[in-house]
Rosetta silent file (secondary structure, phi, psi, omega in degrees, C-alpha in Angstrom):
SEQUENCE: XXXXXXXXXXXXXXXXXXXXXXXXXXXXXXXXXXXXXXXXXXXXXXXXXXXXXXXXXXXXXXXXXXXXXXXXXXXXXXXXXXXXXXXXXXXXXXXXXXXXXXXXXXXXXXXXXXXXXXXXXXXXXXXXXXXXXXXXXXXXXXXXXXXXXXXXXXXXXXXXXXXXXXXXXXXX
SCORE:     score description
SCORE:     0.000 S_00000001
   1 L     0.000  132.288  168.602  -22.134   88.147  -25.403 S_00000001
   2 L  -134.491  135.131 -161.261  -24.156   88.156  -28.040 S_00000001
   3 L   -76.170  174.432 -169.377  -23.198   86.851  -31.606 S_00000001
   4 L  -106.571  146.132  172.212  -23.487   89.015  -34.629 S_00000001
   5 H   -62.308  -23.375  174.704  -25.298   87.311  -37.867 S_00000001
   6 H   -67.738  -24.204  179.830  -21.784   87.557  -39.407 S_00000001
   7 H   -96.181  -36.426  175.171  -20.185   85.171  -36.962 S_00000001
   8 H   -64.768  -34.438  176.993  -23.150   82.680  -37.218 S_00000001
   9 L   -91.034    0.337  159.128  -22.997   82.545  -40.866 S_00000001
  10 L   -58.359  -25.239 -165.729  -19.323   82.210  -40.608 S_00000001
  11 L   -76.819  -44.358 -178.524  -20.158   78.783  -38.962 S_00000001
  12 L   -82.264  117.243  168.961  -22.022   77.535  -41.653 S_00000001
  13 L  -120.526  148.077 -171.674  -19.980   76.280  -44.859 S_00000001
  14 L   -61.137    5.754  155.598  -21.095   74.950  -48.048 S_00000001
  15 L   -86.266   -3.302  178.154  -19.411   71.554  -46.779 S_00000001
  16 H   -76.098  -25.032  163.341  -21.493   70.471  -44.309 S_00000001
  17 H   -66.371  -20.187  172.690  -24.308   69.223  -46.451 S_00000001
  18 H   -86.337  -52.245  171.853  -21.522   67.051  -48.159 S_00000001
  19 H   -47.320  -43.475  163.129  -20.194   65.754  -45.014 S_00000001
  20 H   -45.427  -50.346 -156.245  -23.632   64.882  -44.001 S_00000001
  21 H   -73.278  -46.437 -165.008  -24.406   63.240  -46.870 S_00000001
  22 H   -61.400  -52.627  171.333  -21.277   61.110  -47.029 S_00000001
  23 H   -55.851  -65.098 -173.720  -21.637   59.937  -43.163 S_00000001
  24 H   -49.235  -33.748 -179.324  -25.138   58.948  -43.823 S_00000001
  25 H   -67.133  -41.140 -159.799  -23.993   56.856  -47.168 S_00000001
  26 H   -89.921  -21.433  179.420  -20.783   55.183  -44.768 S_00000001
  27 H   -95.583  -29.352  161.394  -23.606   54.490  -42.217 S_00000001
  28 H   -53.111  -53.713  170.597  -25.879   52.626  -44.838 S_00000001
  29 H   -51.375  -52.001  169.537  -23.122   50.741  -46.171 S_00000001
  30 H   -30.448  -73.620 -143.410  -21.976   49.668  -42.500 S_00000001
  31 H   -56.294  -66.599  175.116  -25.716   48.906  -41.720 S_00000001
  32 H   -44.250  -40.195 -145.792  -25.998   46.460  -45.039 S_00000001
  33 H   -96.456  -51.891  160.709  -22.621   45.152  -44.552 S_00000001
  34 H   -29.680  -73.430 -163.232  -23.923   44.245  -40.976 S_00000001
  35 H   -72.521   -4.739  172.647  -26.777   42.651  -41.980 S_00000001
  36 H   -83.096  -26.747 -177.050  -25.006   40.277  -44.758 S_00000001
  37 H   -84.174   -9.804  168.795  -22.635   39.376  -41.785 S_00000001
  38 H   -90.277  -34.826  166.972  -25.416   38.536  -39.652 S_00000001
  39 H   -60.434  -52.651 -172.828  -26.985   36.408  -42.490 S_00000001
  40 H   -66.587  -30.205  169.773  -23.860   34.562  -43.157 S_00000001
  41 H   -65.588  -48.903 -176.117  -23.455   33.716  -39.173 S_00000001
  42 H   -63.980  -46.889  179.703  -26.853   32.641  -39.037 S_00000001
  43 H   -61.362  -67.039  178.254  -26.500   30.236  -42.261 S_00000001
  44 H   -32.637  -74.827 -172.735  -23.090   29.040  -40.505 S_00000001
  45 H   -57.332  -43.753  179.225  -24.786   27.959  -37.251 S_00000001
  46 H   -62.646  -34.182  175.260  -27.650   26.261  -38.989 S_00000001
  47 H   -60.027  -46.420 -176.932  -25.202   24.327  -40.971 S_00000001
  48 H   -63.308  -35.016 -175.257  -23.175   23.530  -38.180 S_00000001
  49 H   -74.754  -44.198 -178.741  -26.135   22.573  -36.057 S_00000001
  50 H   -56.712  -72.097 -163.047  -27.578   20.145  -39.265 S_00000001
  51 H   -72.070   -3.311  151.225  -24.099   18.535  -39.114 S_00000001
  52 H   -64.579  -49.672  165.851  -23.944   18.259  -35.289 S_00000001
  53 H   -43.941  -53.300  177.160  -27.118   16.526  -35.769 S_00000001
  54 H   -59.462  -36.514 -167.743  -25.968   14.186  -38.334 S_00000001
  55 H   -65.033  -55.420  177.418  -22.853   13.354  -36.384 S_00000001
  56 H   -88.076   14.542  141.247  -24.973   12.006  -33.737 S_00000001
  57 H   -68.553  -38.402 -164.218  -27.112   10.249  -35.791 S_00000001
  58 H   -87.629  -49.459 -158.478  -23.854    8.563  -37.459 S_00000001
  59 H   -77.281  -39.385  168.434  -22.539    7.771  -34.270 S_00000001
  60 H   -35.201  -50.780 -166.665  -25.965    6.047  -33.036 S_00000001
  61 H   -68.606  -55.879 -162.669  -25.840    3.995  -36.735 S_00000001
  62 H   -69.596  -26.709 -158.984  -22.293    3.193  -35.844 S_00000001
  63 H   -88.774  -50.259 -171.664  -22.724    1.961  -32.203 S_00000001
  64 H   -56.222  -46.074 -171.391  -26.189   -0.313  -33.683 S_00000001
  65 H   -67.799  -59.138  178.847  -23.541   -1.586  -36.589 S_00000001
  66 H   -58.628  -37.072 -178.898  -20.592   -2.453  -34.338 S_00000001
  67 H   -68.517  -31.689  156.156  -23.392   -4.282  -31.839 S_00000001
  68 H   -65.178  -42.897  157.000  -24.381   -6.136  -34.501 S_00000001
  69 H   -33.468  -48.480  178.979  -21.046   -7.175  -35.614 S_00000001
  70 H   -68.161  -47.924  174.395  -20.188   -8.429  -32.359 S_00000001
  71 H   -67.027  -26.647  163.065  -23.114  -10.189  -32.283 S_00000001
  72 H   -93.837   -4.131  159.114  -22.523  -12.152  -35.364 S_00000001
  73 H   -72.089  -10.445  178.477  -19.299  -12.867  -34.521 S_00000001
  74 L   -87.315  -15.726 -167.172  -20.608  -14.812  -31.338 S_00000001
  75 L   -90.769  -26.142 -170.203  -22.980  -16.457  -33.964 S_00000001
  76 L   -51.816  150.265 -168.091  -20.207  -17.535  -36.614 S_00000001
  77 L    26.664   40.597  150.155  -20.133  -21.108  -37.820 S_00000001
  78 L  -122.048  119.612 -177.594  -22.856  -22.050  -35.497 S_00000001
  79 L   -51.565  124.226  172.881  -26.239  -23.365  -36.541 S_00000001
  80 L   -97.420  151.533  177.016  -28.747  -21.043  -34.633 S_00000001
  81 E  -115.602 -170.622 -165.373  -32.690  -21.510  -34.011 S_00000001
  82 L   -58.625  -46.801  161.353  -34.817  -18.631  -33.797 S_00000001
  83 H   -15.907  -71.994  154.348  -34.083  -18.138  -30.076 S_00000001
  84 H   -33.807  -52.750 -145.164  -30.471  -17.611  -30.891 S_00000001
  85 H  -102.795   -4.843 -163.908  -31.171  -14.819  -33.420 S_00000001
  86 H   -52.124  -44.898  168.891  -33.540  -13.062  -30.598 S_00000001
  87 H   -43.998  -36.752 -169.146  -31.004  -10.251  -30.362 S_00000001
  88 H   -81.013  -31.995 -163.695  -30.645   -9.241  -33.939 S_00000001
  89 H   -76.496  -34.244  162.751  -34.185   -8.551  -34.361 S_00000001
  90 H   -52.036  -30.756 -168.371  -34.051   -5.642  -31.760 S_00000001
  91 H   -94.628  -23.246  178.691  -31.015   -4.239  -33.642 S_00000001
  92 H   -70.078  -38.233 -169.265  -32.444   -4.935  -37.089 S_00000001
  93 H   -86.697  -11.570  159.426  -35.379   -2.487  -36.069 S_00000001
  94 H   -57.552  -47.714 -162.987  -32.713   -0.063  -34.709 S_00000001
  95 H   -86.599  -36.431 -174.582  -30.815    0.196  -37.643 S_00000001
  96 H   -59.571  -50.097 -172.861  -34.105    0.179  -39.782 S_00000001
  97 H   -80.995  -28.402  166.626  -35.152    3.426  -38.107 S_00000001
  98 H   -41.038  -47.133 -155.764  -31.444    5.092  -38.434 S_00000001
  99 H   -87.784    4.542  153.402  -31.975    4.469  -42.237 S_00000001
 100 H   -73.321  -41.451 -175.134  -35.404    6.288  -41.956 S_00000001
 101 H   -74.047  -41.067 -166.831  -33.424    9.361  -40.077 S_00000001
 102 L  -134.948  110.322 -167.642  -30.479    9.728  -42.149 S_00000001
 103 L   -63.401  -37.150  173.348  -30.716   10.484  -46.018 S_00000001
 104 L   -77.243    1.660 -169.216  -27.034   10.211  -46.467 S_00000001
 105 L  -144.294   23.621 -154.466  -26.479    6.506  -45.344 S_00000001
 106 H   -84.522  -36.170  169.670  -29.878    5.576  -45.857 S_00000001
 107 H   -56.455  -54.150 -153.800  -29.064    2.796  -48.712 S_00000001
 108 H   -74.500  -27.013  177.454  -26.483    1.255  -46.773 S_00000001
 109 H   -74.926  -42.526 -179.165  -28.490    0.890  -43.802 S_00000001
 110 H   -59.988  -26.976  173.123  -31.417   -0.411  -45.381 S_00000001
 111 H   -79.895  -13.152  161.252  -29.163   -2.849  -47.034 S_00000001
 112 H   -89.276  -31.471  166.193  -28.013   -4.223  -43.661 S_00000001
 113 H   -59.195  -27.949 -159.749  -31.725   -4.141  -42.467 S_00000001
 114 H   -93.281  -35.604  162.503  -32.758   -6.342  -45.425 S_00000001
 115 H   -71.420  -33.753  151.537  -29.881   -8.849  -44.904 S_00000001
 116 H   -56.016  -37.459  161.361  -30.561   -8.792  -41.228 S_00000001
 117 H   -55.077  -62.325 -173.475  -34.135   -9.678  -42.256 S_00000001
 118 H   -63.591  -58.486  171.721  -33.123  -12.342  -44.439 S_00000001
 119 H   -59.307  -23.501  170.688  -30.618  -14.033  -41.964 S_00000001
 120 H   -62.166  -33.299 -175.362  -33.394  -14.098  -39.499 S_00000001
 121 L   -82.926   34.784  170.887  -35.445  -15.760  -41.410 S_00000001
 122 L  -134.755   29.499 -179.890  -32.871  -18.849  -41.512 S_00000001
 123 L   -74.702  123.915  176.904  -33.419  -19.628  -37.611 S_00000001
 124 E   -61.464  147.781  157.517  -33.078  -23.824  -37.834 S_00000001
 125 L   -89.711  157.036 -178.022  -36.110  -25.655  -36.517 S_00000001
 126 L   -66.012  144.715  162.851  -35.394  -28.173  -33.649 S_00000001
 127 L   -69.195  133.962  176.358  -34.354  -31.694  -34.399 S_00000001
 128 L   -71.215  152.445 -175.934  -36.886  -34.593  -33.503 S_00000001
 129 L   -79.399    4.707 -179.243  -36.433  -36.363  -30.600 S_00000001
 130 L   -67.836 -158.539 -172.039  -35.885  -39.783  -31.370 S_00000001
 131 L  -117.479    4.178  161.564  -32.253  -41.193  -30.724 S_00000001
 132 L  -126.259  113.290 -171.548  -32.252  -42.042  -34.631 S_00000001
 133 L  -102.292  127.549 -176.478  -32.702  -39.333  -36.849 S_00000001
 134 L   -55.744  152.294  175.046  -32.861  -40.185  -40.706 S_00000001
 135 H   -68.616  -27.681 -177.022  -30.077  -38.984  -43.003 S_00000001
 136 H   -76.069  -28.848  175.556  -32.179  -36.994  -45.368 S_00000001
 137 H   -75.352  -29.094  179.028  -33.321  -34.904  -42.370 S_00000001
 138 H   -61.614  -47.394 -176.378  -29.806  -34.505  -41.242 S_00000001
 139 H   -42.905  -57.212 -168.922  -28.772  -33.514  -44.765 S_00000001
 140 H   -56.556  -50.201 -162.582  -31.742  -30.924  -44.839 S_00000001
 141 H   -54.443  -41.232 -176.446  -30.525  -29.530  -41.561 S_00000001
 142 H   -47.852  -61.892  177.640  -27.111  -29.267  -42.832 S_00000001
 143 H   -40.537  -50.700  176.417  -28.103  -27.555  -45.851 S_00000001
 144 H   -52.092  -51.035 -158.135  -30.217  -25.008  -43.767 S_00000001
 145 H   -74.670  -35.076 -178.095  -27.227  -24.293  -41.364 S_00000001
 146 H   -92.161  -17.029  161.953  -25.017  -23.414  -44.488 S_00000001
 147 H   -55.778  -40.927 -167.630  -27.724  -21.381  -45.866 S_00000001
 148 H   -80.476  -40.373  174.218  -27.667  -19.525  -42.476 S_00000001
 149 H   -61.544  -37.894  179.225  -23.780  -19.244  -42.384 S_00000001
 150 H   -70.529  -43.845  167.335  -24.078  -17.513  -45.950 S_00000001
 151 H   -64.076  -10.763  159.750  -26.513  -15.243  -44.781 S_00000001
 152 H   -71.153  -49.410  178.720  -24.544  -14.469  -41.848 S_00000001
 153 H   -63.796  -31.699  169.261  -21.612  -13.479  -43.944 S_00000001
 154 H   -55.832  -50.440 -175.045  -23.811  -11.354  -46.183 S_00000001
 155 H   -70.980  -24.460  172.329  -25.093   -9.383  -43.351 S_00000001
 156 H   -63.427  -40.671 -177.704  -21.106   -8.988  -42.144 S_00000001
 157 H   -59.450  -61.710 -156.079  -20.256   -7.622  -45.578 S_00000001
 158 H   -63.103  -48.693  171.418  -23.128   -5.190  -45.513 S_00000001
 159 H   -38.790  -60.243  160.603  -22.148   -4.071  -41.890 S_00000001
 160 H    -6.879  -83.490 -175.526  -18.876   -3.623  -43.506 S_00000001
 161 H   -58.956  -44.260 -171.310  -19.870   -1.599  -46.147 S_00000001
 162 H   -70.776  -46.689  172.900  -22.214    0.750  -43.958 S_00000001
 163 H   -50.681  -32.634 -163.566  -19.221    1.372  -41.668 S_00000001
 164 H   -76.164  -46.180  171.529  -16.831    2.039  -44.086 S_00000001
 165 H   -51.718  -46.112 -179.476  -19.301    4.782  -45.423 S_00000001
 166 H   -69.135   -6.532 -177.517  -19.917    6.331  -42.163 S_00000001
 167 H   -92.028  -40.772 -178.766  -15.947    6.638  -41.671 S_00000001
 168 H   -66.625  -47.095 -175.116  -15.873    8.367  -45.280 S_00000001
 169 H   -79.684  -23.474  176.162  -18.536   10.838  -44.228 S_00000001
 170 H   -69.542  -39.409  165.960  -16.918   11.831  -40.949 S_00000001
 171 H   -45.191  -37.523 -160.721  -13.988   12.513  -42.810 S_00000001
 172 L  -102.746    0.000    0.000  -15.758   14.989  -45.290 S_00000001
């Protein structure tokens, strides 16, 4: 069966270009919305990844701070020589490295590292091996031991402040 020109003309109406234009506009709007959504998802993923990385670094710093606090508690009210303080040197360097990596807690960790450095400098010299030690030497030794204990307490306070800051950051 052959189609006559009048049958073909009846199938083409004036509404077809309007429908095509509306379909094109709808597709363009959907494409723009899809791109915006993709950008938002990408930004959210980037933020989440950065937050996860910071959380891992905060966990490392918190672990080093706990280890430092435990060691400080072992050394409490006990005069220490430089050899007794050796484990704290390693922790001082680890905390200093964490301070370099974590911008949000750099000041607190730097404060802990500085106080640790001050504490490590208070290592007591050995007493002379004579049977009788002069009173002036004993007084000087006692004074250094008291300075050492004060420096240890300052480190404890700095560690406590840094741990508190980490807790606040984790809640946020």
